[in-house]
Amino acid sequence: MGTNNVQAHHQTDQLEIDYEFLPLLRVYKNGHVQRLMGTDSIPPATDPQTNVSSKDTFNIVPQTEVYVRIYLPNNIVTNYHNRHRKLPLLFYIHGGAFCISTPSSLKYHNYLNTLVAEAQIISVSIHHRRAPEYPLPIAYEDSWAALKWVASHRNYGPEPWLNSHADFGRVFVAGDSSGANIAHNVVVAAGVNPELDLGLDLLGLAVVHQYFWGSDPIGSESLDPERKASVDRLWPMVCPSNPDHDDPRVNPMVDGGKSLVGLGCRRVLVCVAEKDTLKDRGWLYYQSEKAQVLIKRLAAFFNRDMPPLVR
């Protein structure tokens, strides 16, 4: 009878919810995390629609689940005359509120297939460890480690596609939503810590529907209290070690946006969605940087009638 009671209690504990962050995930008191979105997975392959080849490479951060998916136009892979052709390199970080999705998710896989085909570039898309099991700053550290891994191919690294086809003098860093936040912080780290010396020429940063926030509401953020309350919950969940919404990693405008001056790239592209709750943060990011850095370095796009990507 005692054993049955213990088993019943254990089963109840397994089903007992600790907290939810809907519609993204549910966390149980036994520590199990149930992801409700972004769980689909597409294997790497040659895409028949775009004629882009992809493959996964592991052991980026030893003894972790971190991996990268590399994309290359198939005409570069199969054409003997292109065997040493160098292409601009895009280092991409997916979104998903730091806690869902991977480079293998259908929307990201299809997006990068299309982008690589249209732009004729090589792309490295990173899967970082995700919150809440791995809270921030782990995603920042994983992304930095992956960018360093890419940079190691300047002197002939383990990945032949990068050795043969990546132009390390034309490197771009990009991401959407939480991935845009990581991309921004990676490029800031490259700029304010020159001793880190990636040895890459970071030509540009692209932040798309970026996840930035702050303690004090701006613009239209107060118009939807329910949505604001939901966004308010995200940062403390993914970064419990410093839940302050004015942490400069989530609010780059704090202290007048001083970190933006040290961005370690030449140009910045900012994309903002009209119906995104965070649109005012993206617009402020654009305007503040525009005031502090040469205007020629930055462009902005305002996507009208567009909802946001999943944070």
Short mmCIF file of C-alpha atoms in Angstrom, two decimals, residues 17-280:
data_model
loop_
_atom_site.label_atom_id
_atom_site.label_comp_id
_atom_site.label_asym_id
_atom_site.label_seq_id
_atom_site.Cartn_x
_atom_site.Cartn_y
_atom_site.Cartn_z
CA ILE A 17 2.13 22.07 -13.62
CA ASP A 18 4.70 24.42 -12.13
CA TYR A 19 4.09 27.26 -14.58
CA GLU A 20 3.07 27.95 -18.17
CA PHE A 21 4.16 30.43 -20.79
CA LEU A 22 1.39 30.00 -23.32
CA PRO A 23 1.24 29.35 -26.18
CA LEU A 24 4.91 28.33 -26.12
CA LEU A 25 5.54 25.91 -23.28
CA ARG A 26 4.46 24.27 -20.05
CA VAL A 27 6.82 23.34 -17.19
CA TYR A 28 5.95 20.59 -14.71
CA LYS A 29 7.05 20.41 -11.10
CA ASN A 30 9.25 17.40 -11.83
CA GLY A 31 11.27 19.61 -14.18
CA HIS A 32 9.86 18.28 -17.45
CA VAL A 33 9.41 20.95 -20.12
CA GLN A 34 6.64 20.47 -22.67
CA ARG A 35 7.15 22.63 -25.73
CA LEU A 36 3.86 23.39 -27.45
CA MET A 37 5.29 25.06 -30.57
CA GLY A 38 8.42 24.86 -32.66
CA THR A 39 8.90 21.12 -32.22
CA ASP A 40 8.78 20.15 -35.90
CA SER A 41 12.06 19.02 -37.44
CA ILE A 42 13.16 18.81 -41.08
CA PRO A 43 16.34 16.88 -41.96
CA PRO A 44 19.08 18.55 -44.01
CA ALA A 45 18.96 17.76 -47.72
CA THR A 46 19.11 19.28 -51.18
CA ASP A 47 15.95 21.32 -51.53
CA PRO A 48 14.30 20.72 -54.93
CA GLN A 49 12.55 24.12 -54.98
CA THR A 50 15.62 26.27 -54.33
CA ASN A 51 18.44 23.88 -55.28
CA VAL A 52 20.19 24.61 -51.98
CA SER A 53 22.06 21.88 -50.11
CA SER A 54 22.24 21.71 -46.33
CA LYS A 55 23.94 19.60 -43.70
CA ASP A 56 24.26 19.52 -39.91
CA THR A 57 27.53 19.71 -38.00
CA PHE A 58 27.78 18.81 -34.33
CA ASN A 59 30.34 19.10 -31.52
CA ILE A 60 30.37 22.89 -31.83
CA VAL A 61 30.35 23.15 -28.04
CA PRO A 62 31.69 19.79 -26.81
CA GLN A 63 29.33 17.60 -24.79
CA THR A 64 26.28 19.75 -25.56
CA GLU A 65 23.38 19.63 -28.01
CA VAL A 66 24.64 22.72 -29.87
CA TYR A 67 24.86 22.23 -33.62
CA VAL A 68 24.84 24.27 -36.81
CA ARG A 69 23.02 23.73 -40.08
CA ILE A 70 25.03 24.93 -43.07
CA TYR A 71 23.40 26.00 -46.35
CA LEU A 72 25.14 26.26 -49.71
CA PRO A 73 23.76 26.74 -53.25
CA ASN A 74 23.91 23.35 -54.94
CA ASN A 75 25.48 24.80 -58.08
CA ILE A 76 28.49 25.58 -55.88
CA VAL A 77 28.55 22.04 -54.48
CA THR A 78 28.23 20.20 -57.78
CA ASN A 79 30.00 22.44 -60.31
CA TYR A 80 33.72 21.66 -60.52
CA HIS A 81 34.48 25.17 -61.75
CA ASN A 82 32.92 26.63 -58.57
CA ARG A 83 34.88 24.41 -56.20
CA HIS A 84 36.88 27.36 -54.82
CA ARG A 85 34.33 30.14 -55.31
CA LYS A 86 33.99 32.32 -52.20
CA LEU A 87 30.57 33.54 -51.04
CA PRO A 88 29.43 36.04 -48.40
CA LEU A 89 28.75 34.29 -45.10
CA LEU A 90 25.54 34.76 -43.10
CA PHE A 91 25.59 33.65 -39.45
CA TYR A 92 21.91 33.22 -38.52
CA ILE A 93 20.26 32.85 -35.10
CA HIS A 94 16.65 31.65 -35.01
CA GLY A 95 13.89 33.14 -32.87
CA GLY A 96 11.47 31.50 -30.49
CA ALA A 97 11.59 33.37 -27.16
CA PHE A 98 14.92 31.70 -26.33
CA CYS A 99 12.95 28.53 -25.60
CA ILE A 100 11.40 27.00 -28.75
CA SER A 101 12.35 26.21 -32.37
CA THR A 102 15.64 25.10 -33.92
CA PRO A 103 17.40 25.53 -37.29
CA SER A 104 15.56 22.31 -38.26
CA SER A 105 12.14 23.92 -37.79
CA LEU A 106 10.29 24.04 -41.11
CA LYS A 107 9.88 27.82 -41.25
CA TYR A 108 13.57 28.48 -40.60
CA HIS A 109 14.79 25.71 -42.87
CA ASN A 110 12.62 26.94 -45.75
CA TYR A 111 13.48 30.57 -45.09
CA LEU A 112 17.23 29.97 -45.23
CA ASN A 113 16.91 27.77 -48.31
CA THR A 114 15.19 30.66 -50.06
CA LEU A 115 17.54 33.34 -48.75
CA VAL A 116 20.68 31.39 -49.67
CA ALA A 117 19.36 30.72 -53.17
CA GLU A 118 18.33 34.33 -53.82
CA ALA A 119 21.42 35.97 -52.34
CA GLN A 120 23.94 33.31 -53.45
CA ILE A 121 25.55 33.11 -50.03
CA ILE A 122 26.65 30.44 -47.59
CA SER A 123 24.79 30.42 -44.28
CA VAL A 124 25.46 28.92 -40.86
CA SER A 125 22.33 28.61 -38.69
CA ILE A 126 22.98 27.83 -35.02
CA HIS A 127 20.96 25.77 -32.57
CA HIS A 128 21.76 27.13 -29.10
CA ARG A 129 20.67 25.55 -25.86
CA ARG A 130 17.28 26.84 -24.81
CA ALA A 131 15.59 28.18 -21.70
CA PRO A 132 14.21 27.28 -19.25
CA GLU A 133 16.48 24.22 -18.92
CA TYR A 134 19.44 26.35 -19.97
CA PRO A 135 18.73 29.95 -18.93
CA LEU A 136 20.53 32.96 -20.30
CA PRO A 137 23.36 33.77 -20.73
CA ILE A 138 23.87 30.24 -22.12
CA ALA A 139 22.29 31.07 -25.51
CA TYR A 140 24.63 34.06 -25.83
CA GLU A 141 27.64 31.92 -24.92
CA ASP A 142 26.65 29.15 -27.35
CA SER A 143 26.16 31.63 -30.18
CA TRP A 144 29.51 33.28 -29.50
CA ALA A 145 31.19 29.86 -29.40
CA ALA A 146 29.58 28.95 -32.73
CA LEU A 147 30.76 32.20 -34.32
CA LYS A 148 34.27 31.47 -33.03
CA TRP A 149 33.98 27.98 -34.54
CA VAL A 150 33.10 29.58 -37.88
CA ALA A 151 36.07 31.95 -37.53
CA SER A 152 38.40 29.00 -36.91
CA HIS A 153 38.00 28.09 -40.59
CA ARG A 154 40.10 31.08 -41.61
CA ASN A 155 43.03 28.75 -41.08
CA TYR A 156 41.35 25.65 -42.47
CA GLY A 157 38.93 24.13 -39.97
CA PRO A 158 36.99 20.86 -39.85
CA GLU A 159 34.13 21.86 -42.20
CA PRO A 160 35.03 21.66 -45.92
CA TRP A 161 32.15 23.86 -47.14
CA LEU A 162 33.41 26.73 -44.98
CA ASN A 163 37.03 26.12 -45.96
CA SER A 164 36.22 26.18 -49.66
CA HIS A 165 33.41 28.69 -49.97
CA ALA A 166 33.17 31.14 -47.03
CA ASP A 167 34.53 34.64 -47.60
CA PHE A 168 35.60 35.69 -44.11
CA GLY A 169 35.98 39.26 -45.31
CA ARG A 170 32.22 39.44 -45.97
CA VAL A 171 30.43 38.19 -42.86
CA PHE A 172 26.93 39.16 -41.73
CA VAL A 173 25.14 38.30 -38.46
CA ALA A 174 21.34 38.15 -38.42
CA GLY A 175 18.42 36.88 -36.38
CA ASP A 176 14.72 37.31 -35.78
CA SER A 177 12.89 38.08 -32.52
CA SER A 178 14.93 36.49 -29.69
CA GLY A 179 17.53 35.54 -32.29
CA ALA A 180 17.81 39.22 -33.21
CA ASN A 181 18.45 39.96 -29.55
CA ILE A 182 21.25 37.38 -29.51
CA ALA A 183 22.64 38.66 -32.80
CA HIS A 184 22.78 42.20 -31.41
CA ASN A 185 24.55 41.06 -28.25
CA VAL A 186 27.06 38.94 -30.17
CA VAL A 187 27.98 41.89 -32.39
CA VAL A 188 28.22 44.18 -29.36
CA ALA A 189 30.60 41.66 -27.75
CA ALA A 190 32.72 41.68 -30.89
CA GLY A 191 32.88 45.48 -30.82
CA VAL A 192 33.49 46.24 -27.16
CA ASN A 193 35.93 43.38 -26.58
CA PRO A 194 38.55 43.77 -29.33
CA GLU A 195 40.84 41.44 -27.41
CA LEU A 196 38.46 38.61 -28.34
CA ASP A 197 39.59 39.10 -31.96
CA LEU A 198 37.33 36.88 -34.02
CA GLY A 199 39.40 37.66 -37.08
CA LEU A 200 36.23 38.16 -39.11
CA ASP A 201 35.19 41.26 -41.00
CA LEU A 202 31.62 41.76 -39.77
CA LEU A 203 30.10 43.85 -42.53
CA GLY A 204 26.58 43.92 -41.18
CA LEU A 205 23.99 43.09 -38.55
CA ALA A 206 20.33 42.43 -39.39
CA VAL A 207 17.78 42.47 -36.56
CA VAL A 208 14.29 41.38 -37.63
CA HIS A 209 11.24 41.94 -35.37
CA GLN A 210 13.75 42.16 -32.55
CA TYR A 211 13.03 41.22 -28.95
CA PHE A 212 13.98 44.23 -26.83
CA TRP A 213 12.07 45.44 -23.80
CA GLY A 214 12.33 47.75 -20.77
CA SER A 215 10.88 48.55 -17.36
CA ASP A 216 9.08 51.70 -18.47
CA PRO A 217 6.52 51.40 -21.30
CA ILE A 218 7.06 53.42 -24.45
CA GLY A 219 4.92 54.19 -27.49
CA SER A 220 1.89 51.93 -27.76
CA GLU A 221 3.01 49.33 -25.21
CA SER A 222 0.47 50.43 -22.59
CA LEU A 223 -2.48 50.09 -24.97
CA ASP A 224 -2.71 46.32 -24.49
CA PRO A 225 -2.08 45.57 -20.79
CA GLU A 226 -2.62 41.83 -21.23
CA ARG A 227 -0.05 41.56 -24.00
CA LYS A 228 2.38 43.76 -22.09
CA ALA A 229 2.01 41.55 -19.01
CA SER A 230 2.82 38.51 -21.13
CA VAL A 231 5.97 40.11 -22.52
CA ASP A 232 6.92 41.25 -19.01
CA ARG A 233 7.03 37.59 -17.92
CA LEU A 234 9.45 36.43 -20.61
CA TRP A 235 12.78 37.94 -19.55
CA PRO A 236 12.58 36.83 -15.87
CA MET A 237 11.74 33.32 -17.07
CA VAL A 238 14.65 33.01 -19.50
CA CYS A 239 17.16 35.04 -17.44
CA PRO A 240 16.40 34.38 -13.75
CA SER A 241 19.94 35.41 -12.74
CA ASN A 242 19.13 39.02 -13.72
CA PRO A 243 15.37 39.47 -14.25
CA ASP A 244 15.61 43.27 -14.53
CA HIS A 245 14.03 44.49 -17.77
CA ASP A 246 16.68 47.19 -17.93
CA ASP A 247 19.48 44.68 -18.24
CA PRO A 248 21.33 46.12 -21.28
CA ARG A 249 21.10 42.74 -23.01
CA VAL A 250 17.33 43.14 -23.29
CA ASN A 251 17.19 46.94 -23.17
CA PRO A 252 20.06 48.27 -25.28
CA MET A 253 18.65 51.80 -24.85
CA VAL A 254 19.47 51.87 -21.14
CA ASP A 255 22.08 54.52 -20.27
CA GLY A 256 21.36 56.24 -23.55
CA GLY A 257 22.24 53.22 -25.65
CA LYS A 258 25.97 53.57 -25.08
CA SER A 259 26.67 50.01 -26.19
CA LEU A 260 25.40 50.78 -29.69
CA VAL A 261 28.39 53.00 -30.37
CA GLY A 262 30.64 49.97 -29.98
CA LEU A 263 28.78 47.67 -32.36
CA GLY A 264 31.41 45.54 -34.03
CA CYS A 265 30.05 45.85 -37.57
CA ARG A 266 29.87 48.41 -40.36
CA ARG A 267 26.14 48.49 -41.11
CA VAL A 268 22.84 47.60 -39.48
CA LEU A 269 19.48 46.61 -40.96
CA VAL A 270 16.43 46.98 -38.69
CA CYS A 271 13.08 45.39 -39.66
CA VAL A 272 9.97 46.25 -37.64
CA ALA A 273 6.45 44.78 -37.98
CA GLU A 274 3.51 47.17 -37.67
CA LYS A 275 1.40 44.83 -35.51
CA ASP A 276 4.24 43.67 -33.28
CA THR A 277 3.90 44.59 -29.60
CA LEU A 278 7.64 45.24 -29.59
CA LYS A 279 7.66 47.50 -32.64
CA ASP A 280 8.34 50.64 -30.59
#
